[in-house]
Short mmCIF file of C-alpha atoms in Angstrom, two decimals:
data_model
loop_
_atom_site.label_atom_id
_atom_site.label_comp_id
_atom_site.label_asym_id
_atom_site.label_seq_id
_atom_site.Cartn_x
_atom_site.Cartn_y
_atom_site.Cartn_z
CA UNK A 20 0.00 0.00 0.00
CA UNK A 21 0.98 3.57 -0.82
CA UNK A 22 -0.48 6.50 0.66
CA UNK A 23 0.91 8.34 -2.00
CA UNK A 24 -0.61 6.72 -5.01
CA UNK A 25 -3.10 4.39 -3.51
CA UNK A 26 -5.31 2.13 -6.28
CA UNK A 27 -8.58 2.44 -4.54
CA UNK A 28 -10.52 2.54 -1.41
CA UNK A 29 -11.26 5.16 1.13
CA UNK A 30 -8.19 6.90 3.33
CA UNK A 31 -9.75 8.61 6.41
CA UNK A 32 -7.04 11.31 7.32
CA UNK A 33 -6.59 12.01 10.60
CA UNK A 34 -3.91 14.34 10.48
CA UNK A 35 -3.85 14.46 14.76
CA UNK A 36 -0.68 16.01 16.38
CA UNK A 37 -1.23 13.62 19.46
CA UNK A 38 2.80 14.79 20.32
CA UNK A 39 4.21 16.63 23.23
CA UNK A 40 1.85 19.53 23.69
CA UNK A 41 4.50 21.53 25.65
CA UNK A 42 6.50 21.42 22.71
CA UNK A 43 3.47 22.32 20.11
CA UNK A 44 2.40 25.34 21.97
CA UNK A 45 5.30 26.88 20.83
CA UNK A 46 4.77 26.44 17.04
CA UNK A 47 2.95 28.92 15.31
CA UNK A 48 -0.04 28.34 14.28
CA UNK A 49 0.40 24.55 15.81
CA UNK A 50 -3.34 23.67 14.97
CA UNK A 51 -3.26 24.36 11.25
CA UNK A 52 -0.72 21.53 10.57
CA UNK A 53 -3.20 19.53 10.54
CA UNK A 54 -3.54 20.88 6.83
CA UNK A 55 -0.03 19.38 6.28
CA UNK A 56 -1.88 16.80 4.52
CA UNK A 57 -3.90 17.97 2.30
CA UNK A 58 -2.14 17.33 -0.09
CA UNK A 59 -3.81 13.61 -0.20
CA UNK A 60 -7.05 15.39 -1.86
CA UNK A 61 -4.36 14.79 -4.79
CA UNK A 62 -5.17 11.64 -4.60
CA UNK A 63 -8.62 11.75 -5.62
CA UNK A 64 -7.38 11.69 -9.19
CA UNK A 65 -7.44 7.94 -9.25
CA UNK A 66 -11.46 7.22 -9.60
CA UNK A 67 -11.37 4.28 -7.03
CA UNK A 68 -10.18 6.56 -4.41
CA UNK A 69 -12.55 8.02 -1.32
CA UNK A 70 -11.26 10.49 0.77
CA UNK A 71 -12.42 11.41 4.55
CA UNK A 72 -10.13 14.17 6.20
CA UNK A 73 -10.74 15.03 9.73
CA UNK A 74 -10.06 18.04 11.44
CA UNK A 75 -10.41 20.37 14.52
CA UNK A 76 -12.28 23.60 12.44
CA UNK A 77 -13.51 24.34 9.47
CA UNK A 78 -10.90 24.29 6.16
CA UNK A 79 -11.42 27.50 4.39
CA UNK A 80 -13.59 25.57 1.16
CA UNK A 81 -10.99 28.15 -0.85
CA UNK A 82 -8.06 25.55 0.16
CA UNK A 83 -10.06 22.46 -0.73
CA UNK A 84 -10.91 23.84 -4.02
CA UNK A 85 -7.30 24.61 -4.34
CA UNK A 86 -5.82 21.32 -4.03
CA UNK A 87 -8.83 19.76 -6.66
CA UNK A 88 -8.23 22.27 -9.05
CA UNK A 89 -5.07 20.03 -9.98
CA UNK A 90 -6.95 17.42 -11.15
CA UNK A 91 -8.91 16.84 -13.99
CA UNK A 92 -11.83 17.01 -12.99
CA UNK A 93 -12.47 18.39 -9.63
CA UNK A 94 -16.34 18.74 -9.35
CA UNK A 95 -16.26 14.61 -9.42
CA UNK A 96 -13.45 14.48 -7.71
CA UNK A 97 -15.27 16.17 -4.97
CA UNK A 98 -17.90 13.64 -4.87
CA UNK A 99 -15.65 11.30 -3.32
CA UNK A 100 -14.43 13.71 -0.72
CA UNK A 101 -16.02 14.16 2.33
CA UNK A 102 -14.47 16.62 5.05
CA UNK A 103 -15.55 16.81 8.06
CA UNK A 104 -14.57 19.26 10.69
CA UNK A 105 -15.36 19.21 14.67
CA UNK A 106 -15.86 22.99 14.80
CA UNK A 107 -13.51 22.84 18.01
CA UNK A 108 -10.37 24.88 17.71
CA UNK A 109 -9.13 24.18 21.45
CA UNK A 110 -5.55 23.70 21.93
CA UNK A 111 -5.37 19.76 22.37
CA UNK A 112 -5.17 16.68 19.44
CA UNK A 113 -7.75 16.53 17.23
CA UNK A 114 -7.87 12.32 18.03
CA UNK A 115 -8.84 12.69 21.60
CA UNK A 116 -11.45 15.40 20.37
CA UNK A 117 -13.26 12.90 18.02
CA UNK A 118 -13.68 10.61 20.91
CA UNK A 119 -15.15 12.72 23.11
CA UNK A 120 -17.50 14.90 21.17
CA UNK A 121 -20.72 13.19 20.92
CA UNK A 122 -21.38 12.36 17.43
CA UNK A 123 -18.52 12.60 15.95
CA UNK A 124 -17.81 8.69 15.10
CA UNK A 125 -21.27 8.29 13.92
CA UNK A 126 -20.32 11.54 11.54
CA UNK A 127 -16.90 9.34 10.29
CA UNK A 128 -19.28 6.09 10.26
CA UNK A 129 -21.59 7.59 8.13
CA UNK A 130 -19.22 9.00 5.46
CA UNK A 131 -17.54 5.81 5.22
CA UNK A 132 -20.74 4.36 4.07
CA UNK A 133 -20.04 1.02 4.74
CA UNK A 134 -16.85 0.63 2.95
CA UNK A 135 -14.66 -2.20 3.87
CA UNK A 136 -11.09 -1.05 2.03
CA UNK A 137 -10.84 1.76 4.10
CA UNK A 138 -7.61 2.26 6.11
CA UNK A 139 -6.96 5.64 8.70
CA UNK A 140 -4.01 7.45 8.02
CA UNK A 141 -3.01 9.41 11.04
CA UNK A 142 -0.40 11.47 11.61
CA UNK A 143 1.28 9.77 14.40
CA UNK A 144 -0.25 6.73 15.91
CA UNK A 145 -0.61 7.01 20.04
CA UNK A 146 -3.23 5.40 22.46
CA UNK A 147 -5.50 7.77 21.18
CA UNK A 148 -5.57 6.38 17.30
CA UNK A 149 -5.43 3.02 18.12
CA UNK A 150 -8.42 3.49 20.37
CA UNK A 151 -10.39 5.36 17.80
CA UNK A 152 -9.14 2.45 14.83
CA UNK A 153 -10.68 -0.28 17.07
CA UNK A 154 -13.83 2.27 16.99
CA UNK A 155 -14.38 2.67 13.35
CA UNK A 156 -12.92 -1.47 12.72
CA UNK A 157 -10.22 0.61 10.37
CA UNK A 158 -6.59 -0.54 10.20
CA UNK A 159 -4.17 1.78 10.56
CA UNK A 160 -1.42 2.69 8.15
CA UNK A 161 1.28 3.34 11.00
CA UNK A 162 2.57 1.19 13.47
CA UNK A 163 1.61 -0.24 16.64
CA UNK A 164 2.09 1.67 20.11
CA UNK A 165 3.95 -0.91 21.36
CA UNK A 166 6.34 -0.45 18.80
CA UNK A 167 7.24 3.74 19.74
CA UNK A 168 9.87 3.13 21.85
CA UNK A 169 11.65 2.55 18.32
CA UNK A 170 11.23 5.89 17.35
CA UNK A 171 12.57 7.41 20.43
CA UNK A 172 15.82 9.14 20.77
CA UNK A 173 16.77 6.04 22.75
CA UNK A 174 15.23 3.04 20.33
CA UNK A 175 16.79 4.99 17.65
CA UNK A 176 20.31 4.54 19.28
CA UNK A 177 19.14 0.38 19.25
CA UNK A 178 17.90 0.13 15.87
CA UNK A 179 20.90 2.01 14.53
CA UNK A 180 23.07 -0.45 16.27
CA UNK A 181 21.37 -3.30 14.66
CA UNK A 182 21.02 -2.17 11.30
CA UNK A 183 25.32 -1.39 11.94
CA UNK A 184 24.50 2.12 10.69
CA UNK A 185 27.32 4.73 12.45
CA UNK A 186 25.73 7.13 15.52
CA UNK A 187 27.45 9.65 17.46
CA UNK A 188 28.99 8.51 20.76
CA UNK A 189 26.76 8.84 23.13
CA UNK A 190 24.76 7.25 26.00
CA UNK A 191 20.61 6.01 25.80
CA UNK A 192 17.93 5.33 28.01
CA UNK A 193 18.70 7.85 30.66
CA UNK A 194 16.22 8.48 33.14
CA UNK A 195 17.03 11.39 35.69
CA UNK A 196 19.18 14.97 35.64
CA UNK A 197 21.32 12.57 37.67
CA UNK A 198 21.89 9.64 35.01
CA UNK A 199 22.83 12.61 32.62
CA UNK A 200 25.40 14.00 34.68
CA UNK A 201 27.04 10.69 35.07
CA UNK A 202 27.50 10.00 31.31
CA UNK A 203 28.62 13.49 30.38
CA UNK A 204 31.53 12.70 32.81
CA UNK A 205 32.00 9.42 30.44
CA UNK A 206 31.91 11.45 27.09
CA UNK A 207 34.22 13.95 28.63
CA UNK A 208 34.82 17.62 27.97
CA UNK A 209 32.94 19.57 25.38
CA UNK A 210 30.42 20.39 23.12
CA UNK A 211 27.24 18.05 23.84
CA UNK A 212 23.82 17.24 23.09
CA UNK A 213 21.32 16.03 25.41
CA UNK A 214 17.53 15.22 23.70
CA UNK A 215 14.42 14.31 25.12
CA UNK A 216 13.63 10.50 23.93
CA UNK A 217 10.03 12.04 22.62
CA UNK A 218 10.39 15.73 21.09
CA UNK A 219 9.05 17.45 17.88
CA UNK A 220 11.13 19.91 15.41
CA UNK A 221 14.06 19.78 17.69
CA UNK A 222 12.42 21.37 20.43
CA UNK A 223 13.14 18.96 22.98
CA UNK A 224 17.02 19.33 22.33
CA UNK A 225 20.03 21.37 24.82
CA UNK A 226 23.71 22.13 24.10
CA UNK A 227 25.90 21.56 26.70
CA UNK A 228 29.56 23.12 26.62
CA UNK A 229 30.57 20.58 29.62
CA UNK A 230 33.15 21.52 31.87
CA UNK A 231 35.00 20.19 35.16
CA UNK A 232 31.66 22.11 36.97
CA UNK A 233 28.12 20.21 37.22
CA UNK A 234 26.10 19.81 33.98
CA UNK A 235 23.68 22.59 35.45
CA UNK A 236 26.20 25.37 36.02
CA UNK A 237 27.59 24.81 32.43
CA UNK A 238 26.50 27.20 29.55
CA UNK A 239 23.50 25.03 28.22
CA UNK A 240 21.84 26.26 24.97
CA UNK A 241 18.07 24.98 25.09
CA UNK A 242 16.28 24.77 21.59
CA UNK A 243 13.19 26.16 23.23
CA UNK A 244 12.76 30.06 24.33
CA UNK A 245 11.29 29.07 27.48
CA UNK A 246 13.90 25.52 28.90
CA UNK A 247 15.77 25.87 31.85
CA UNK A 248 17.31 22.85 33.49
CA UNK A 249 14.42 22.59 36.09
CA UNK A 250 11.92 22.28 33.35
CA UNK A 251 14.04 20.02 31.70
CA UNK A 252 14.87 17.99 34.52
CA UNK A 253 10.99 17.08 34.69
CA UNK A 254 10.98 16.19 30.78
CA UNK A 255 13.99 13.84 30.98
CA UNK A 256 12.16 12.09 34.05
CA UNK A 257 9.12 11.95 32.39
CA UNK A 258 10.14 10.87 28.81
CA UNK A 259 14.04 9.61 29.27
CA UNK A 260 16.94 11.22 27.27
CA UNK A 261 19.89 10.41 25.40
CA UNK A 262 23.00 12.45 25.58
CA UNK A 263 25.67 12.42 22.50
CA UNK A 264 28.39 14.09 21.83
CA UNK A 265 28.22 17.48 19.58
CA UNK A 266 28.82 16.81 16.06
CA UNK A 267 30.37 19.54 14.63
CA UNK A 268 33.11 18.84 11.51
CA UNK A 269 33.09 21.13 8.84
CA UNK A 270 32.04 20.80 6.60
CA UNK A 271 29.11 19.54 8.25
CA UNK A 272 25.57 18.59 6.52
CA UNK A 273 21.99 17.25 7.95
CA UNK A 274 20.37 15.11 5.19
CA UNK A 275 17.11 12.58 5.76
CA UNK A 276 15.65 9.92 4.49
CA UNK A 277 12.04 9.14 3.79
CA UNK A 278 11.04 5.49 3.82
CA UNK A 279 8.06 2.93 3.99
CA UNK A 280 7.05 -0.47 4.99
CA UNK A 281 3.78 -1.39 3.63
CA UNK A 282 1.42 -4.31 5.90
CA UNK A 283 2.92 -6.94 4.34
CA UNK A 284 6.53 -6.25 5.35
CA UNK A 285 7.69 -4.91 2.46
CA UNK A 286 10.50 -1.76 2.76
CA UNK A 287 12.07 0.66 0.03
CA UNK A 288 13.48 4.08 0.97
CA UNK A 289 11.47 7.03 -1.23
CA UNK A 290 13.58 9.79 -0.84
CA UNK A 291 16.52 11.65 1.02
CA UNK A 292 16.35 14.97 1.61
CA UNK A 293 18.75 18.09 2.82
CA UNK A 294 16.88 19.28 5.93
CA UNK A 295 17.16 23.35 6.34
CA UNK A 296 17.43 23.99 10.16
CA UNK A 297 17.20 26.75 12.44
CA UNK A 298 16.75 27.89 16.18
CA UNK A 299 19.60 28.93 18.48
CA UNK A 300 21.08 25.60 18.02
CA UNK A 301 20.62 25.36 14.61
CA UNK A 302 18.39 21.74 15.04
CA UNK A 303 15.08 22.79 14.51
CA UNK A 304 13.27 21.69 11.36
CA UNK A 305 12.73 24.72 9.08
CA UNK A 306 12.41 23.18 5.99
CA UNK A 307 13.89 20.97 3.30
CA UNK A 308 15.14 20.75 -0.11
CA UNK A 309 15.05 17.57 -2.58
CA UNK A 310 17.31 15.46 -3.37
CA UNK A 311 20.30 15.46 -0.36
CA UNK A 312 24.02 15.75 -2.17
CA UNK A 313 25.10 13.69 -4.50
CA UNK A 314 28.41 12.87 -2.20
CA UNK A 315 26.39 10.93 0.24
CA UNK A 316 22.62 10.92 -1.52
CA UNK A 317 23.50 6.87 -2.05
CA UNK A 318 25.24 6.32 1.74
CA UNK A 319 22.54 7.81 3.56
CA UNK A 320 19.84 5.72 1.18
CA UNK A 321 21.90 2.61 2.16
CA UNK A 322 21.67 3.16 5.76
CA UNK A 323 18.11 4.31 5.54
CA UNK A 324 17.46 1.02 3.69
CA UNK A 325 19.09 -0.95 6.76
CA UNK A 326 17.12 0.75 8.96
CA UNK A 327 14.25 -0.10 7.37
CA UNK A 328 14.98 -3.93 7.03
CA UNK A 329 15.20 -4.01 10.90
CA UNK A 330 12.12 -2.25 11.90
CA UNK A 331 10.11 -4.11 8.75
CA UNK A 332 11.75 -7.06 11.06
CA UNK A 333 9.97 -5.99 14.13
CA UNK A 334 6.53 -5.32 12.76
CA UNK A 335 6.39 -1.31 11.85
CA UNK A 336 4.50 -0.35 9.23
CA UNK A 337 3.96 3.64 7.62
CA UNK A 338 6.03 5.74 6.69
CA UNK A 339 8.42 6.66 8.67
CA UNK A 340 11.43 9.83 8.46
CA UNK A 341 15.46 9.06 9.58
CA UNK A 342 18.04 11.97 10.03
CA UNK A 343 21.78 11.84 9.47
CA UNK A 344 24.73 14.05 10.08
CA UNK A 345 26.74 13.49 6.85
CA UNK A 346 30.76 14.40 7.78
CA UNK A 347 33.51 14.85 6.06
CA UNK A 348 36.42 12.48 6.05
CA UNK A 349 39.82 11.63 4.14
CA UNK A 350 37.95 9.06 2.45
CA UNK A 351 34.66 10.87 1.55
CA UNK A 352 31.57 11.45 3.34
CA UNK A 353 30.24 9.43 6.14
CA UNK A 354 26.58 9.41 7.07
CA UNK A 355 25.90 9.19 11.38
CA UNK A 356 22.24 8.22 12.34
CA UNK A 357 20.96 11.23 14.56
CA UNK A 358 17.38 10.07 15.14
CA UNK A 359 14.41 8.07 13.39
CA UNK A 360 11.26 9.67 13.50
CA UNK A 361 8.13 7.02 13.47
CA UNK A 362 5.35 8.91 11.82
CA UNK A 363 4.66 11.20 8.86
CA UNK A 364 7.55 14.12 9.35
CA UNK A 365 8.38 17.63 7.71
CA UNK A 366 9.41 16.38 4.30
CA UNK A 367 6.28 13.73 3.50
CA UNK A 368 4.06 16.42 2.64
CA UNK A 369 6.63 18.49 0.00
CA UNK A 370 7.70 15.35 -1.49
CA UNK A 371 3.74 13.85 -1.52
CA UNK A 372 3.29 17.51 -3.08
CA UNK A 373 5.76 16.67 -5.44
CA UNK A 374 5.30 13.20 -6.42
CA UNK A 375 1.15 13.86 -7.05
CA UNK A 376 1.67 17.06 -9.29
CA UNK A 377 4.13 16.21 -11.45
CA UNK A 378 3.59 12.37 -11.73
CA UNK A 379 7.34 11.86 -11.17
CA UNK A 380 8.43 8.21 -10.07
CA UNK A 381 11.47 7.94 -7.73
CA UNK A 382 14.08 6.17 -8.80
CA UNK A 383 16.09 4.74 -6.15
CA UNK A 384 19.52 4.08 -8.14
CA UNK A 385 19.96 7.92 -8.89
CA UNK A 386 17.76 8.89 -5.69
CA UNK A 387 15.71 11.42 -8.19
CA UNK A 388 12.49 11.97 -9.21
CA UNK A 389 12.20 11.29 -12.83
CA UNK A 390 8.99 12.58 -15.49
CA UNK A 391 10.40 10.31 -18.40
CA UNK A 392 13.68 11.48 -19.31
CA UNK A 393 13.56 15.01 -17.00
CA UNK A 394 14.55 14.78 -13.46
CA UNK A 395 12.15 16.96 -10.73
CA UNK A 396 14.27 18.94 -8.03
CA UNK A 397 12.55 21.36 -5.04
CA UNK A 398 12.64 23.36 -1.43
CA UNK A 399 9.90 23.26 0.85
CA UNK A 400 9.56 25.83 3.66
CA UNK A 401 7.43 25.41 6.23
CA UNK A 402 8.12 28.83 7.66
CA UNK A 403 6.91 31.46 5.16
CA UNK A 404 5.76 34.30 7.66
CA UNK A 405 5.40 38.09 7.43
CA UNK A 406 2.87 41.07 9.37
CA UNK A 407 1.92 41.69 5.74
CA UNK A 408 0.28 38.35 5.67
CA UNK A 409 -1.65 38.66 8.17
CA UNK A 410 -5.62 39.15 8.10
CA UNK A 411 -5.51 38.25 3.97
CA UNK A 412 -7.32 35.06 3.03
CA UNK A 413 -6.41 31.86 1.59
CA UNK A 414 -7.86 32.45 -1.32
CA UNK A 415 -6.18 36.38 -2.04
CA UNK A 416 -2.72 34.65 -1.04
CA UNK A 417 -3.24 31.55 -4.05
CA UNK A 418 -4.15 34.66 -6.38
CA UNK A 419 -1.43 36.65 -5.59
CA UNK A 420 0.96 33.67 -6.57
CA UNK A 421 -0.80 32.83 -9.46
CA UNK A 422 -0.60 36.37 -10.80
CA UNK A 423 3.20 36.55 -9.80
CA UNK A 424 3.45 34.13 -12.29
CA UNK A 425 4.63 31.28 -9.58
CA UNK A 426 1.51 29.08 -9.31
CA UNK A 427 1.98 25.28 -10.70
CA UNK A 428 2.43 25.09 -14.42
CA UNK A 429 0.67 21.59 -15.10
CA UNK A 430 2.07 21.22 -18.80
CA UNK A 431 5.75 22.21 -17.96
CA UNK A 432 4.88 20.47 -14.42
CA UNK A 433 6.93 22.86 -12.50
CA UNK A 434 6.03 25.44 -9.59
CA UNK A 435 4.62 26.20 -6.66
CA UNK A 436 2.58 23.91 -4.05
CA UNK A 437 0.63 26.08 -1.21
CA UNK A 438 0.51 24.19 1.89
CA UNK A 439 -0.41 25.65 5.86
CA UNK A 440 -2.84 28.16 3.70
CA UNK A 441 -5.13 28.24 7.20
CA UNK A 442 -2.59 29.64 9.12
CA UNK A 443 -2.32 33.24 6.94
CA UNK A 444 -5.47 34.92 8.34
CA UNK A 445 -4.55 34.81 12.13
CA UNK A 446 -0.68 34.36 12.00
CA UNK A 447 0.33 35.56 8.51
CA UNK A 448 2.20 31.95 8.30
CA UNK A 449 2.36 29.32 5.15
CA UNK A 450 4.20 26.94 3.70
CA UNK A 451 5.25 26.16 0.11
CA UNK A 452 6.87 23.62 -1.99
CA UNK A 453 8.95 25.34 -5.33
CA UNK A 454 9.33 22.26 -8.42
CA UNK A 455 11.50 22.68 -10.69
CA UNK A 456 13.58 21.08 -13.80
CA UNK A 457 16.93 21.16 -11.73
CA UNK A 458 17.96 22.29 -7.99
CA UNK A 459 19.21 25.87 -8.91
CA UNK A 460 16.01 26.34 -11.33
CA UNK A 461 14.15 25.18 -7.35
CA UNK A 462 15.90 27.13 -5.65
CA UNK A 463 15.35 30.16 -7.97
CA UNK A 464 11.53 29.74 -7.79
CA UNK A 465 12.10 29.55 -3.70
CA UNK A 466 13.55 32.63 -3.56
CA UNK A 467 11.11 34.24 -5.57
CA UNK A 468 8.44 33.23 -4.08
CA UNK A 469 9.61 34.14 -0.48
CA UNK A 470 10.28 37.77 -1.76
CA UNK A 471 6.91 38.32 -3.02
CA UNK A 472 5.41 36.47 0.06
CA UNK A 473 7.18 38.45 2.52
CA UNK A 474 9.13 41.25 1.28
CA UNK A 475 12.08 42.95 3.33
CA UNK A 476 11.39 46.10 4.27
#
């Protein structure tokens, strides 16, 4: 099963951020990610295919009529779409929502009509999803709960091992401020990194310039505004922690890989990426741009792959993200596993975007995306913001970039891809993917796009 280009039968979306809330409040706009994948009503362009997206409040219908106004033919298209929205805007995931508003499942029940090839596609899969799954009789394309400690900090650290793909040095499964101060004294002086075993973006991550003093009283660099080591102290209790030392060769580079193991146990990386990152720290996911570099595109797909093989192994299923630090040595790159991420991540939605407009089909021996003969390149943002943005609609923003001349040009398949549209009116916030015919003709588009978005003053 793809997600990306399913057959037939019905997907019900639920696009839930059931993730550290602590860490979500400080994401602009947090709620409107769950727009991150719309880009599924793509989808719809295969005539088998039923869609049911969930959400918290109401998508602008400008944005829906966006996405089907790829296709075809989007008036039938929209006949096999049914959105349905829980008019509840509160700050908590839109799973536990559905099962506790009154209603609600017989709403999903009802839309489903019946259908027995349906499958939910959630964002992440907690307590929460499985509960609802078990609910609605739906199987769930992601993997079990008992399965997440894999795609912790931690149970990253073990499958790396396994799959005898190279990590950082560095200590897992720590449970107390106490634990933490103990290895640092192992790794020694220096630069380190201590992250939370269950953390979004980055956000749960501190830099630690360690000292002969106690880990505390060192100059500690949190990725979130708001950390200090008490707060943190509760998180690493909570959650657990790895630390690992800093990795910081120049050059230095942070690609990712995309990957997927459908029910039947069958793996195949679909992508690698260049991740753009930002924060104090420089670890927190800003963006990304398509395909990584060529000097370690096929190293960091071969790792990837052995990742995959081990959690196939162990019974995950989804789609699933992996990021690297790719260093430099006398003998060429080498890719270091920094963490696996078990649910859809930052870069599914620009390459999804990607793969659905232009029709491109990865090939994994070049690790491009190829439309015959022509190879597809882009950047993504996810971090398009600007006061100017601010109060306009969805539907004046997709204008203005159409009239800029930067919209989606379906015979030369190259362009733009709106995404986070629901986010402009109150926070002036979007995203966008930029397509093009090779990475500096992306990258071009990307830049132009940002300066008509959100011009300096």
């Amino acid at each position: 099963m793809s997600i990306f280009e399913p057959n037939e039968g019905t997907l019900v979306v639920t696009p839930s951020l059931s993730l550290p809330q602590d860490e979500l409040r400080r994401i602009t706009g947090a709620r409107c990610y769950e727009e991150r994948l719309l880009f599924l009503l793509l989808t719809l362009k295969r005539p088998g295919v039923r869609l049911v997206y969930l959400t918290s409040a109401p998508v602008d219908p400008a944005i829906v009529d966006y996405y089907l106004g790829f296709l075809d033919d989007p008036r039938e298209a929209r006949e096999r779409l049914e959105m349905i929205s829980l008019g509840d805007p509160r700050p908590c995931p839109l799973t536990e929502k559905i099962l506790h508003t009154p209603g609600a499942l017989d709403r999903i029940r009802e839309a489903l009509d019946g259908a027995e090839d349906a499958w939910m596609v959630p964002f992440v899969v907690s307590e929460a999803e499985e509960r609802l799954s078990a609910l609605l009789g739906l199987p769930v394309y992601g993997p079990a709960t008992s399965l997440a400690y894999l795609g912790s900090k931690s149970g990253g650290r073990l499958v790396g091992e396994e799959a005898k793909v190279p990590l950082a040095r560095g200590f897992a499964d720590l449970r107390s401020l106490t634990e933490v101060e103990h290895a640092a004294r192992a790794l020694g002086g220096g630069r380190l990194m201590v992250k939370l075993n269950n953390s979004y973006s980055g956000l749960g991550n501190a830099v630690v310039v360690k000292d002969d003093r106690p880990l505390t009283a060192c100059h500690t660099s949190f990725s979130a505004a708001d950390e200090d080591w008490t707060t943190f102290a509760e998180k690493i209790a909570e959650r657990g922690a790895v630390i690992e030392e800093f990795i910081e060769g120049r050059p230095l580079y942070c690609p990712s890989a995309l990957a997927r193991i459908t029910p039947g146990g069958a793996y195949d990386v679909v992508a690698t990426h260049e991740q753009v990152l930002g924060g104090p720290n420089g670890d927190v996911y800003q963006g990304c741009a398509f395909p990584a570099r060529p000097e370690y595109r096929a190293e960091v797909g071969e790792c990837a792959e052995r990742i995959a093989g081990v959690l196939a192994d162990r019974g995950v299923v989804g789609l699933f993200g992996m990021d690297f630090f790719a260093v430099k040595t006398d003998g060429g790159y080498r890719a270091l596993l920094c963490e696996i991420n078990l649910r859809i991540g930052g870069t599914t939605h620009p390459f999804g975007a990607a793969l659905l407009t232009t029709g491109a089909v990865y090939d994994p021996g070049t690790g491009t995306l190829r439309c015959g003969e022509q190879s597809k390149y882009y950047v993504a943002t996810d971090n398009c913001a600007a006061t100017t943005l601010r109060g306009r609609t969805p539907g004046e923003i997709v204008e203005t970039v159409r009239a800029a001349g930067l919209g989606f040009d379906r015979e030369a398949r190259t362009g733009n891809v709106l995404h986070l549209l629901g986010a402009i009116p109150e926070h002036g916030k979007l995203g966008f993917t930029s397509i093009g015919n090779s990475a500096e003709e992306a990258a071009e588009l990307h830049r132009r796009t940002l300066r008509a978005l959100c011009p300096t003053p």
